[in-house]
């Protein structure tokens, strides 16, 4: 683990910092996983002394940490790592105060928890002020642009100041334990890998369902929508990890190369097939756990009649040897009935069923990322019975990560990602080419929606999306696994 590191956080007073970044650092510190000499330098526009900053931070992160994990002693130890600089990110002269705090003999990690419009000016000011004189890395939060063109611009500007091996683009899904387990499942188990192609697999389903709405983020979300917010990054990453060829090593370069090949092999969805392959929806008022919840257009600060989608279902194909003819059904939405992120690999039926008194039960491999992280192989087994000699039932072979690891909490994805940035391991971060390829594919869908004037289909909050999302898969003789 790198010693002598300064973690410089832009946007330290923002929502992401309070909800995710500082709680993750607190937990790592509590677990003695941070280098002893790591310093945390927080930057924000408001003129604050360090005591006021810390008092405010403590109040904000306590709920995220929870009573069981909170310790005043631990907080005091954690707080000693902090110093604070008042800095207006867009004012070049303000960076002088920052240069004084940095040292050429230490590694500076600049974490940009800011709107993407600030990525370019921040990099330019870091460069011109002399902040990059020593060894430095940069961490970028999604979204990297809002389409291929703007993504390229961000990549180019950041690339002028940082080498690709020093750029850490975060997709927090890659920090989730079960996502990493997907790699182990595929590449450390021979029998799985030999059954992983169109000869055995009928189709794949990837669901990322959320119960929350847009959580007061109207100004960000409206005009972005679920395709850009969730598909372009999280779902594309899951799809790549499921579909890619085995990399020759667990290095960032080898993994990224394989992911890029999948993104390039994705069949284009454009105005010739968008209606057949994609469903876009928007929630109306409904119910969640017995309580009424508002529709998208009634959310806090809603100020337009926008037709931004809060739900997307897609039938995608990967045109390569391994996946020829295998549909990948993707769906993601807000205000669905449960929080569920899972990949389901649905195997083909047997070519011939010799068990006359049993239905044909095709295998299914369920990789559940949240909740209850687990991998389950659904198998056909014999019903224990003297009466029915050969009746088949579906049983589960199950790996329960949470229970079996004896953990009392599941580490947040950001904990893994912080450790890797500090340790200089990019394998769980997204490469520049990957983000661009992913935008290329998503842009084509967005353009097709525009050209065809595809409207959002309403669905009730608390349901599984518009009825057409069911039809998307049912017309192929299949059904969503919930
Ligand atoms: C973020 C999106 O990237 O992921 C949010 O911007 C979404 O809209 C969140 O709610 C979901 O993350 P998780 O880890 O709760 O599944």
Tab-separated table of C-alpha atoms and ligand atoms in Angstrom:
chain	number	residue	atom	x	y	z
A	1	UNK	CA	0.000	0.000	0.000
A	2	UNK	CA	1.268	3.466	-0.964
A	3	UNK	CA	2.645	5.518	1.850
A	4	UNK	CA	2.873	9.268	1.955
A	5	UNK	CA	-0.331	9.901	0.117
A	6	UNK	CA	-2.530	12.993	0.170
A	7	UNK	CA	-6.155	12.508	-0.728
A	8	UNK	CA	-7.392	15.839	-2.052
A	9	UNK	CA	-11.186	15.942	-2.224
A	10	UNK	CA	-12.911	18.482	-4.464
A	11	UNK	CA	-16.577	18.803	-3.523
A	12	UNK	CA	-15.946	17.793	0.084
A	13	UNK	CA	-19.153	19.484	1.232
A	14	UNK	CA	-21.327	17.766	-1.377
A	15	UNK	CA	-23.867	15.024	-1.062
A	16	UNK	CA	-21.659	12.217	-2.408
A	17	UNK	CA	-18.877	13.074	0.025
A	18	UNK	CA	-21.236	12.971	3.003
A	19	UNK	CA	-23.151	9.858	1.957
A	20	UNK	CA	-20.371	7.739	0.512
A	21	UNK	CA	-16.805	9.039	0.479
A	22	UNK	CA	-16.189	10.036	4.104
A	23	UNK	CA	-18.160	7.130	5.616
A	24	UNK	CA	-16.065	4.764	3.461
A	25	UNK	CA	-12.838	6.399	4.651
A	26	UNK	CA	-14.041	6.285	8.254
A	27	UNK	CA	-14.713	2.532	7.997
A	28	UNK	CA	-11.342	1.893	6.374
A	29	UNK	CA	-9.598	3.857	9.087
A	30	UNK	CA	-11.509	1.993	11.761
A	31	UNK	CA	-10.406	-1.285	10.201
A	32	UNK	CA	-6.765	-0.079	10.123
A	33	UNK	CA	-6.770	-0.321	6.355
A	34	UNK	CA	-5.568	3.192	5.544
A	35	UNK	CA	-1.853	3.968	5.445
A	36	UNK	CA	-0.831	5.622	8.712
A	37	UNK	CA	0.539	8.623	6.857
A	38	UNK	CA	-2.464	9.237	4.608
A	39	UNK	CA	-3.673	12.834	4.867
A	40	UNK	CA	-7.071	14.037	3.745
A	41	UNK	CA	-7.219	17.505	2.305
A	42	UNK	CA	-10.733	18.818	1.792
A	43	UNK	CA	-11.565	21.628	-0.586
A	44	UNK	CA	-14.705	23.694	-0.716
A	45	UNK	CA	-15.733	27.160	-1.762
A	46	UNK	CA	-17.066	28.365	1.583
A	47	UNK	CA	-14.661	30.067	3.924
A	48	UNK	CA	-14.515	27.606	6.826
A	49	UNK	CA	-11.979	26.821	9.505
A	50	UNK	CA	-11.120	23.178	10.014
A	51	UNK	CA	-13.058	22.882	13.292
A	52	UNK	CA	-16.273	24.123	11.718
A	53	UNK	CA	-15.735	21.852	8.722
A	54	UNK	CA	-15.182	18.815	10.928
A	55	UNK	CA	-18.098	19.570	13.240
A	56	UNK	CA	-20.390	19.758	10.238
A	57	UNK	CA	-18.895	16.632	8.671
A	58	UNK	CA	-19.326	14.667	11.892
A	59	UNK	CA	-23.000	15.514	12.034
A	60	UNK	CA	-23.481	14.540	8.396
A	61	UNK	CA	-21.672	11.207	8.384
A	62	UNK	CA	-22.826	9.857	11.729
A	63	UNK	CA	-26.170	8.589	10.399
A	64	UNK	CA	-24.403	6.840	7.501
A	65	UNK	CA	-22.014	5.102	9.915
A	66	UNK	CA	-24.722	3.992	12.364
A	67	UNK	CA	-24.628	3.791	16.162
A	68	UNK	CA	-23.021	0.377	16.274
A	69	UNK	CA	-19.950	1.494	14.373
A	70	UNK	CA	-19.675	5.010	15.692
A	71	UNK	CA	-16.940	5.656	18.222
A	72	UNK	CA	-15.863	9.081	19.487
A	73	UNK	CA	-12.340	7.790	19.915
A	74	UNK	CA	-12.239	6.554	16.328
A	75	UNK	CA	-13.665	9.845	15.085
A	76	UNK	CA	-10.930	11.817	16.898
A	77	UNK	CA	-8.285	9.604	15.322
A	78	UNK	CA	-9.888	9.947	11.875
A	79	UNK	CA	-10.298	13.736	12.195
A	80	UNK	CA	-6.552	14.140	12.799
A	81	UNK	CA	-5.929	13.243	9.157
A	82	UNK	CA	-7.879	16.258	7.879
A	83	UNK	CA	-6.925	19.712	6.779
A	84	UNK	CA	-9.086	22.111	4.832
A	85	UNK	CA	-8.469	24.649	2.076
A	86	UNK	CA	-10.999	27.213	0.920
A	87	UNK	CA	-10.927	27.203	-2.839
A	88	UNK	CA	-13.221	28.346	-5.633
A	89	UNK	CA	-12.604	25.582	-8.184
A	90	UNK	CA	-12.810	27.933	-11.131
A	91	UNK	CA	-10.457	30.644	-9.794
A	92	UNK	CA	-6.858	30.055	-10.832
A	93	UNK	CA	-5.409	32.215	-8.043
A	94	UNK	CA	-7.120	30.117	-5.343
A	95	UNK	CA	-4.928	27.144	-6.259
A	96	UNK	CA	-1.912	28.856	-4.728
A	97	UNK	CA	-3.193	27.888	-1.286
A	98	UNK	CA	-3.426	24.285	-2.448
A	99	UNK	CA	0.114	24.122	-3.890
A	100	UNK	CA	1.473	25.177	-0.514
A	101	UNK	CA	-0.200	22.186	1.132
A	102	UNK	CA	1.131	19.616	-1.326
A	103	UNK	CA	4.583	18.099	-1.344
A	104	UNK	CA	6.635	16.782	-4.244
A	105	UNK	CA	7.760	13.847	-2.152
A	106	UNK	CA	4.216	12.616	-1.586
A	107	UNK	CA	1.599	11.240	-4.004
A	108	UNK	CA	-1.409	13.484	-4.483
A	109	UNK	CA	-4.718	11.849	-5.354
A	110	UNK	CA	-7.184	14.434	-6.647
A	111	UNK	CA	-10.720	13.163	-6.165
A	112	UNK	CA	-13.250	15.120	-8.239
A	113	UNK	CA	-16.613	14.674	-6.532
A	114	UNK	CA	-17.925	17.575	-8.581
A	115	UNK	CA	-20.225	18.123	-11.555
A	116	UNK	CA	-18.431	16.987	-14.738
A	117	UNK	CA	-18.501	20.521	-16.121
A	118	UNK	CA	-15.748	21.288	-13.603
A	119	UNK	CA	-13.407	18.452	-14.627
A	120	UNK	CA	-11.704	20.466	-17.374
A	121	UNK	CA	-11.212	23.752	-15.459
A	122	UNK	CA	-9.967	21.890	-12.385
A	123	UNK	CA	-7.383	19.960	-14.423
A	124	UNK	CA	-6.235	23.134	-16.152
A	125	UNK	CA	-5.819	24.992	-12.867
A	126	UNK	CA	-4.064	22.053	-11.218
A	127	UNK	CA	-1.639	21.993	-14.137
A	128	UNK	CA	-0.943	25.715	-14.386
A	129	UNK	CA	-0.649	26.256	-10.622
A	130	UNK	CA	2.098	23.650	-10.170
A	131	UNK	CA	-0.065	21.210	-8.173
A	132	UNK	CA	0.990	18.370	-10.481
A	133	UNK	CA	4.734	18.745	-9.920
A	134	UNK	CA	4.942	15.523	-7.889
A	135	UNK	CA	3.425	12.110	-8.473
A	136	UNK	CA	-0.331	12.487	-8.908
A	137	UNK	CA	-3.506	10.582	-9.766
A	138	UNK	CA	-6.988	11.771	-10.529
A	139	UNK	CA	-10.298	10.142	-9.648
A	140	UNK	CA	-13.358	11.058	-11.715
A	141	UNK	CA	-16.926	10.374	-10.726
A	142	UNK	CA	-19.487	9.530	-13.369
A	143	UNK	CA	-20.915	10.819	-15.609
A	144	UNK	CA	-17.959	11.230	-17.939
A	145	UNK	CA	-19.752	13.506	-20.382
A	146	UNK	CA	-23.357	13.248	-21.499
A	147	UNK	CA	-22.677	11.775	-24.944
A	148	UNK	CA	-19.750	10.509	-27.004
A	149	UNK	CA	-18.623	13.979	-28.063
A	150	UNK	CA	-18.557	15.493	-24.580
A	151	UNK	CA	-16.994	12.319	-23.158
A	152	UNK	CA	-14.153	12.609	-25.673
A	153	UNK	CA	-13.649	16.227	-24.685
A	154	UNK	CA	-13.365	15.267	-21.007
A	155	UNK	CA	-10.978	12.417	-21.827
A	156	UNK	CA	-8.834	14.711	-23.969
A	157	UNK	CA	-8.629	17.514	-21.422
A	158	UNK	CA	-7.906	15.216	-18.504
A	159	UNK	CA	-5.430	13.332	-20.697
A	160	UNK	CA	-3.440	16.520	-21.256
A	161	UNK	CA	-2.555	16.618	-17.561
A	162	UNK	CA	-2.671	12.973	-16.458
A	163	UNK	CA	-1.444	9.756	-18.041
A	164	UNK	CA	-4.133	7.090	-18.597
A	165	UNK	CA	-2.484	4.944	-15.885
A	166	UNK	CA	-3.085	7.775	-13.412
A	167	UNK	CA	-6.758	8.318	-14.303
A	168	UNK	CA	-9.282	6.429	-12.164
A	169	UNK	CA	-12.810	6.615	-13.597
A	170	UNK	CA	-15.226	5.362	-11.007
A	171	UNK	CA	-18.146	3.096	-11.662
A	172	UNK	CA	-19.041	2.194	-8.114
A	173	UNK	CA	-20.691	-1.067	-9.271
A	174	UNK	CA	-17.204	-2.437	-9.937
A	175	UNK	CA	-16.387	-1.972	-6.259
A	176	UNK	CA	-19.263	-4.202	-5.178
A	177	UNK	CA	-18.017	-7.473	-3.766
A	178	UNK	CA	-20.342	-9.672	-5.835
A	179	UNK	CA	-19.325	-7.968	-9.070
A	180	UNK	CA	-15.760	-9.009	-8.358
A	181	UNK	CA	-17.069	-12.422	-7.466
A	182	UNK	CA	-18.536	-12.656	-10.935
A	183	UNK	CA	-14.971	-12.610	-12.246
A	184	UNK	CA	-13.946	-15.329	-9.831
A	185	UNK	CA	-17.011	-17.401	-10.617
A	186	UNK	CA	-16.290	-17.230	-14.324
A	187	UNK	CA	-12.527	-17.530	-14.351
A	188	UNK	CA	-11.698	-19.670	-11.329
A	189	UNK	CA	-14.275	-22.405	-11.989
A	190	UNK	CA	-13.539	-24.533	-14.978
A	191	UNK	CA	-16.966	-26.105	-15.336
A	192	UNK	CA	-18.660	-22.704	-15.440
A	193	UNK	CA	-16.370	-21.349	-18.093
A	194	UNK	CA	-16.818	-24.309	-20.414
A	195	UNK	CA	-20.609	-23.875	-20.318
A	196	UNK	CA	-20.581	-20.148	-20.990
A	197	UNK	CA	-21.685	-19.573	-24.560
A	198	UNK	CA	-24.471	-19.826	-27.091
A	199	UNK	CA	-24.330	-23.625	-27.152
A	200	UNK	CA	-25.511	-23.806	-23.510
A	201	UNK	CA	-27.050	-20.452	-22.669
A	202	UNK	CA	-30.503	-19.496	-23.900
A	203	UNK	CA	-30.499	-15.891	-22.742
A	204	UNK	CA	-29.212	-13.528	-20.038
A	205	UNK	CA	-31.199	-11.097	-17.900
A	206	UNK	CA	-29.681	-8.157	-16.078
A	207	UNK	CA	-31.954	-6.269	-13.698
A	208	UNK	CA	-31.032	-3.182	-11.699
A	209	UNK	CA	-34.216	-2.188	-9.902
A	210	UNK	CA	-34.535	0.605	-7.376
A	211	UNK	CA	-37.407	1.494	-5.076
A	212	UNK	CA	-36.306	5.100	-4.697
A	213	UNK	CA	-37.390	7.882	-7.014
A	214	UNK	CA	-34.980	10.594	-7.982
A	215	UNK	CA	-34.307	11.567	-4.354
A	216	UNK	CA	-34.494	15.338	-4.726
A	217	UNK	CA	-32.044	15.300	-7.656
A	218	UNK	CA	-34.434	16.771	-10.232
A	219	UNK	CA	-31.947	19.318	-11.534
A	220	UNK	CA	-29.429	16.559	-12.272
A	221	UNK	CA	-31.759	13.772	-13.347
A	222	UNK	CA	-34.260	15.540	-15.585
A	223	UNK	CA	-32.721	15.661	-19.024
A	224	UNK	CA	-30.303	12.847	-18.076
A	225	UNK	CA	-32.686	9.935	-17.542
A	226	UNK	CA	-32.171	6.289	-16.718
A	227	UNK	CA	-30.323	5.359	-19.898
A	228	UNK	CA	-27.520	7.820	-19.240
A	229	UNK	CA	-27.667	7.536	-15.450
A	230	UNK	CA	-27.644	3.740	-15.143
A	231	UNK	CA	-27.377	1.889	-18.470
A	232	UNK	CA	-24.412	3.738	-19.978
A	233	UNK	CA	-22.273	2.851	-16.978
A	234	UNK	CA	-23.512	0.279	-14.446
A	235	UNK	CA	-25.492	-2.012	-16.754
A	236	UNK	CA	-22.874	-1.834	-19.506
A	237	UNK	CA	-20.187	-2.809	-17.013
A	238	UNK	CA	-22.211	-5.780	-15.773
A	239	UNK	CA	-22.900	-6.851	-19.338
A	240	UNK	CA	-19.192	-6.654	-20.182
A	241	UNK	CA	-18.152	-8.724	-17.178
A	242	UNK	CA	-20.709	-11.395	-18.014
A	243	UNK	CA	-19.890	-11.504	-21.707
A	244	UNK	CA	-16.173	-10.799	-22.085
A	245	UNK	CA	-13.550	-13.382	-22.994
A	246	UNK	CA	-11.184	-14.462	-20.228
A	247	UNK	CA	-8.483	-11.788	-19.882
A	248	UNK	CA	-4.981	-13.226	-19.836
A	249	UNK	CA	-4.292	-11.662	-16.431
A	250	UNK	CA	-6.104	-9.670	-13.765
A	251	UNK	CA	-4.524	-6.458	-14.943
A	252	UNK	CA	-6.468	-3.332	-15.784
A	253	UNK	CA	-5.192	-3.363	-19.343
A	254	UNK	CA	-6.115	-6.974	-20.034
A	255	UNK	CA	-9.597	-6.601	-18.531
A	256	UNK	CA	-10.295	-3.325	-20.324
A	257	UNK	CA	-9.242	-4.777	-23.676
A	258	UNK	CA	-11.786	-7.565	-23.320
A	259	UNK	CA	-14.558	-5.231	-22.204
A	260	UNK	CA	-13.975	-2.912	-25.152
A	261	UNK	CA	-14.305	-5.847	-27.557
A	262	UNK	CA	-17.762	-6.612	-26.148
A	263	UNK	CA	-18.881	-2.995	-26.395
A	264	UNK	CA	-17.772	-2.921	-30.014
A	265	UNK	CA	-19.616	-6.151	-30.765
A	266	UNK	CA	-22.937	-4.892	-29.375
A	267	UNK	CA	-25.464	-4.765	-32.194
A	268	UNK	CA	-26.450	-1.183	-32.941
A	269	UNK	CA	-29.924	-0.116	-31.967
A	270	UNK	CA	-31.084	2.749	-34.159
A	271	UNK	CA	-34.288	4.121	-35.614
A	272	UNK	CA	-34.776	0.972	-37.676
A	273	UNK	CA	-35.202	-1.263	-34.603
A	274	UNK	CA	-35.510	0.922	-31.500
A	275	UNK	CA	-39.224	0.286	-30.983
A	276	UNK	CA	-38.736	-3.427	-31.178
A	277	UNK	CA	-35.707	-3.530	-28.857
A	278	UNK	CA	-36.170	-0.772	-26.292
A	279	UNK	CA	-38.919	0.313	-23.906
A	280	UNK	CA	-38.790	3.634	-22.099
A	281	UNK	CA	-41.036	4.418	-19.169
A	282	UNK	CA	-41.763	7.054	-16.559
A	283	UNK	CA	-43.397	6.449	-13.193
A	284	UNK	CA	-46.743	7.868	-12.207
A	285	UNK	CA	-47.943	8.142	-8.625
A	286	UNK	CA	-48.331	4.797	-6.896
A	287	UNK	CA	-47.643	2.901	-3.701
A	288	UNK	CA	-44.560	1.642	-1.974
A	289	UNK	CA	-44.869	-0.488	1.171
A	290	UNK	CA	-48.402	0.703	1.756
A	291	UNK	CA	-47.560	4.399	1.439
A	292	UNK	CA	-48.455	6.682	-1.472
A	293	UNK	CA	-45.495	7.958	-3.501
A	294	UNK	CA	-45.546	10.776	-6.065
A	295	UNK	CA	-45.161	10.422	-9.803
A	296	UNK	CA	-42.010	11.612	-11.576
A	297	UNK	CA	-43.572	14.908	-12.613
A	298	UNK	CA	-44.723	15.586	-9.052
A	299	UNK	CA	-41.270	15.054	-7.514
A	300	UNK	CA	-39.719	17.816	-5.433
A	301	UNK	CA	-38.510	20.709	-7.628
A	302	UNK	CA	-40.113	19.208	-10.752
A	303	UNK	CA	-40.508	22.153	-13.049
A	304	UNK	CA	-41.204	20.830	-16.516
A	305	UNK	CA	-43.453	18.353	-18.207
A	306	UNK	CA	-40.278	16.585	-19.216
A	307	UNK	CA	-40.458	13.213	-20.892
A	308	UNK	CA	-37.284	11.982	-19.211
A	309	UNK	CA	-37.335	8.205	-18.786
A	310	UNK	CA	-37.049	6.664	-15.328
A	311	UNK	CA	-37.209	3.120	-16.720
A	312	UNK	CA	-35.523	1.355	-19.607
A	313	UNK	CA	-35.739	-2.219	-20.862
A	314	UNK	CA	-33.530	-3.329	-23.736
A	315	UNK	CA	-33.085	-6.469	-25.749
A	316	UNK	CA	-29.461	-6.455	-26.838
A	317	UNK	CA	-27.329	-8.799	-28.919
A	318	UNK	CA	-23.587	-9.282	-28.966
A	319	UNK	CA	-22.522	-10.195	-32.451
A	320	UNK	CA	-19.579	-12.477	-31.846
A	321	UNK	CA	-18.848	-16.183	-31.928
A	322	UNK	CA	-19.579	-16.829	-28.238
A	323	UNK	CA	-22.903	-15.003	-28.024
A	324	UNK	CA	-24.415	-15.310	-31.499
A	325	UNK	CA	-28.207	-15.393	-31.188
A	326	UNK	CA	-28.283	-15.064	-27.358
A	327	UNK	CA	-30.451	-12.135	-26.252
A	328	UNK	CA	-29.321	-10.051	-23.294
A	329	UNK	CA	-32.414	-8.525	-21.689
A	330	UNK	CA	-31.521	-5.481	-19.607
A	331	UNK	CA	-33.878	-3.502	-17.429
A	332	UNK	CA	-33.481	-0.784	-14.875
A	333	UNK	CA	-35.848	1.664	-13.274
A	334	UNK	CA	-36.729	3.878	-10.369
A	335	UNK	CA	-39.727	3.270	-8.090
A	336	UNK	CA	-39.927	-0.423	-8.840
A	337	UNK	CA	-41.304	-2.814	-6.217
A	338	UNK	CA	-37.957	-3.878	-4.763
A	339	UNK	CA	-34.289	-2.980	-4.654
A	340	UNK	CA	-32.755	-5.747	-6.684
A	341	UNK	CA	-29.607	-6.033	-8.738
A	342	UNK	CA	-29.099	-9.388	-10.336
A	343	UNK	CA	-27.799	-11.203	-13.352
A	344	UNK	CA	-29.632	-14.362	-14.356
A	345	UNK	CA	-28.016	-16.764	-16.786
A	346	UNK	CA	-30.793	-18.919	-18.241
A	347	UNK	CA	-29.497	-22.160	-19.698
A	348	UNK	CA	-31.060	-24.001	-22.598
A	349	UNK	CA	-33.507	-26.832	-22.045
A	350	UNK	CA	-32.267	-30.389	-22.353
A	351	UNK	CA	-32.308	-31.743	-25.880
A	352	UNK	CA	-34.338	-34.748	-24.713
A	353	UNK	CA	-36.174	-35.347	-21.450
A	354	UNK	CA	-36.077	-38.937	-20.205
A	355	UNK	CA	-38.081	-38.201	-17.040
A	356	UNK	CA	-41.629	-38.687	-18.141
A	357	UNK	CA	-43.190	-37.507	-14.868
A	358	UNK	CA	-41.305	-34.271	-14.637
A	359	UNK	CA	-41.257	-31.004	-16.434
A	360	UNK	CA	-38.117	-29.921	-18.202
A	361	UNK	CA	-36.340	-27.657	-15.675
A	362	UNK	CA	-33.582	-25.670	-17.356
A	363	UNK	CA	-30.704	-24.557	-15.131
A	364	UNK	CA	-30.463	-20.967	-14.055
A	365	UNK	CA	-27.506	-19.256	-12.503
A	366	UNK	CA	-28.516	-16.266	-10.415
A	367	UNK	CA	-25.819	-13.781	-9.444
A	368	UNK	CA	-27.392	-11.413	-6.938
A	369	UNK	CA	-25.498	-8.238	-6.172
A	370	UNK	CA	-28.021	-6.737	-3.797
A	371	UNK	CA	-29.722	-7.395	-1.485
A	372	UNK	CA	-28.492	-10.683	0.059
A	373	UNK	CA	-25.374	-11.059	-2.078
A	374	UNK	CA	-25.335	-14.613	-3.321
A	375	UNK	CA	-24.787	-16.885	-6.260
A	376	UNK	CA	-27.365	-19.598	-6.783
A	377	UNK	CA	-27.407	-22.376	-9.318
A	378	UNK	CA	-30.938	-23.562	-9.843
A	379	UNK	CA	-30.839	-27.271	-10.608
A	380	UNK	CA	-33.286	-30.025	-11.309
A	381	UNK	CA	-33.446	-32.559	-8.462
A	382	UNK	CA	-35.613	-35.520	-7.589
A	383	UNK	CA	-38.583	-34.928	-5.357
A	384	UNK	CA	-38.133	-36.989	-2.166
A	385	UNK	CA	-41.071	-39.283	-2.416
A	386	UNK	CA	-41.940	-42.967	-2.645
A	387	UNK	CA	-45.206	-42.188	-4.355
A	388	UNK	CA	-43.741	-40.159	-7.214
A	389	UNK	CA	-40.773	-42.155	-8.344
A	390	UNK	CA	-39.157	-39.676	-10.665
A	391	UNK	CA	-40.714	-36.255	-10.172
A	392	UNK	CA	-38.391	-33.354	-10.714
A	393	UNK	CA	-38.248	-30.209	-8.611
A	394	UNK	CA	-36.112	-27.076	-8.814
A	395	UNK	CA	-33.494	-26.870	-6.016
A	396	UNK	CA	-30.755	-24.342	-5.322
A	397	UNK	CA	-27.040	-24.802	-4.920
A	398	UNK	CA	-26.190	-21.629	-3.150
A	399	UNK	CA	-23.182	-19.524	-2.162
A	400	UNK	CA	-24.261	-17.036	0.452
A	401	UNK	CA	-21.419	-14.506	0.714
A	402	UNK	CA	-22.710	-12.437	3.550
A	403	UNK	CA	-23.577	-15.303	5.894
A	404	UNK	CA	-20.555	-17.468	5.066
A	405	UNK	CA	-18.010	-14.653	5.422
A	406	UNK	CA	-19.111	-14.071	9.017
A	407	UNK	CA	-19.390	-10.354	8.298
A	408	UNK	CA	-21.478	-8.048	10.417
A	409	UNK	CA	-21.754	-5.570	7.560
A	410	UNK	CA	-21.072	-5.537	3.850
A	411	UNK	CA	-18.317	-3.055	3.016
A	412	UNK	CA	-19.471	-0.312	0.709
A	413	UNK	CA	-18.144	-0.343	-2.860
A	414	UNK	CA	-16.283	2.907	-2.198
A	415	UNK	CA	-14.126	1.232	0.444
A	416	UNK	CA	-12.715	-1.217	-2.103
A	417	UNK	CA	-12.279	1.571	-4.658
A	418	UNK	CA	-10.441	3.883	-2.236
A	419	UNK	CA	-8.059	1.083	-1.307
A	420	UNK	CA	-7.343	0.435	-4.970
A	421	UNK	CA	-6.767	4.091	-5.886
A	422	UNK	CA	-4.396	4.436	-2.958
A	423	UNK	CA	-2.691	1.166	-3.867
A	424	UNK	CA	-2.462	2.127	-7.567
A	425	UNK	CA	-4.561	-0.768	-8.896
A	426	UNK	CA	-6.782	0.237	-11.835
A	427	UNK	CA	-8.391	-3.129	-12.524
A	428	UNK	CA	-11.747	-2.063	-11.055
A	429	UNK	CA	-11.810	1.291	-12.840
A	430	UNK	CA	-13.092	2.144	-16.277
A	431	UNK	CA	-10.748	2.912	-19.177
A	432	UNK	CA	-11.204	5.932	-21.450
A	433	UNK	CA	-11.945	3.816	-24.505
A	434	UNK	CA	-14.583	1.819	-22.644
A	435	UNK	CA	-16.574	4.891	-21.660
A	436	UNK	CA	-16.422	6.168	-25.224
A	437	UNK	CA	-17.605	2.873	-26.735
A	438	UNK	CA	-20.415	2.683	-24.240
A	439	UNK	CA	-21.537	6.214	-25.147
A	440	UNK	CA	-21.385	5.348	-28.822
A	441	UNK	CA	-23.921	2.541	-28.297
A	442	UNK	CA	-26.189	4.560	-25.983
A	443	UNK	CA	-26.081	7.663	-28.200
A	444	UNK	CA	-27.517	5.662	-31.048
A	445	UNK	CA	-30.529	4.698	-28.883
A	446	UNK	CA	-31.002	8.269	-27.677
A	447	UNK	CA	-30.821	9.592	-31.259
A	448	UNK	CA	-33.328	6.998	-32.378
A	449	UNK	CA	-35.728	8.051	-29.605
A	450	UNK	CA	-35.375	11.614	-30.790
A	451	UNK	CA	-35.852	10.804	-34.470
A	452	UNK	CA	-38.838	8.569	-33.864
A	453	UNK	CA	-40.229	10.880	-31.163
A	454	UNK	CA	-40.532	7.850	-28.849
A	455	UNK	CA	-42.581	8.885	-25.851
A	456	UNK	CA	-42.222	7.540	-22.333
A	457	UNK	CA	-44.768	4.908	-21.338
A	458	UNK	CA	-46.328	5.426	-17.934
A	459	UNK	CA	-46.055	2.853	-15.151
A	460	UNK	CA	-47.289	2.999	-11.604
A	461	UNK	CA	-44.715	3.484	-8.881
A	462	UNK	CA	-44.379	0.110	-7.186
A	463	UNK	CA	-44.856	-1.890	-10.406
A	464	UNK	CA	-42.245	-3.570	-12.621
A	465	UNK	CA	-42.421	-0.911	-15.331
A	466	UNK	CA	-44.642	-0.446	-18.371
A	467	UNK	CA	-46.541	-3.484	-19.638
A	468	UNK	CA	-44.503	-3.297	-22.844
A	469	UNK	CA	-41.378	-4.244	-20.863
A	470	UNK	CA	-43.067	-7.565	-20.107
A	471	UNK	CA	-43.976	-8.002	-23.758
A	472	UNK	CA	-40.388	-7.299	-24.833
A	473	UNK	CA	-39.351	-10.646	-23.362
A	474	UNK	CA	-42.666	-12.517	-23.395
A	475	UNK	CA	-43.033	-12.288	-27.142
A	476	UNK	CA	-39.843	-14.369	-27.292
A	477	UNK	CA	-41.488	-17.037	-25.093
A	478	UNK	CA	-39.512	-16.025	-21.985
A	479	UNK	CA	-40.263	-14.088	-18.798
A	480	UNK	CA	-38.473	-11.781	-16.367
A	481	UNK	CA	-37.093	-13.449	-13.219
A	482	UNK	CA	-37.895	-11.392	-10.137
B	1	LIG	C1	-25.915	6.061	-9.231
B	1	LIG	C2	-27.064	6.730	-9.920
B	1	LIG	O1	-24.822	5.950	-10.080
B	1	LIG	O2	-26.307	4.755	-8.808
B	1	LIG	C3	-28.288	6.784	-9.020
B	1	LIG	O3	-26.705	8.057	-10.290
B	1	LIG	C4	-28.614	5.395	-8.498
B	1	LIG	O4	-29.400	7.323	-9.710
B	1	LIG	C5	-27.386	4.744	-7.887
B	1	LIG	O5	-29.649	5.532	-7.526
B	1	LIG	C6	-27.672	3.282	-7.539
B	1	LIG	O6	-26.570	2.741	-6.858
B	1	LIG	P1	-26.741	1.497	-5.888
B	1	LIG	O7	-25.359	1.168	-5.452
B	1	LIG	O8	-27.639	1.938	-4.766
B	1	LIG	O9	-27.382	0.407	-6.695
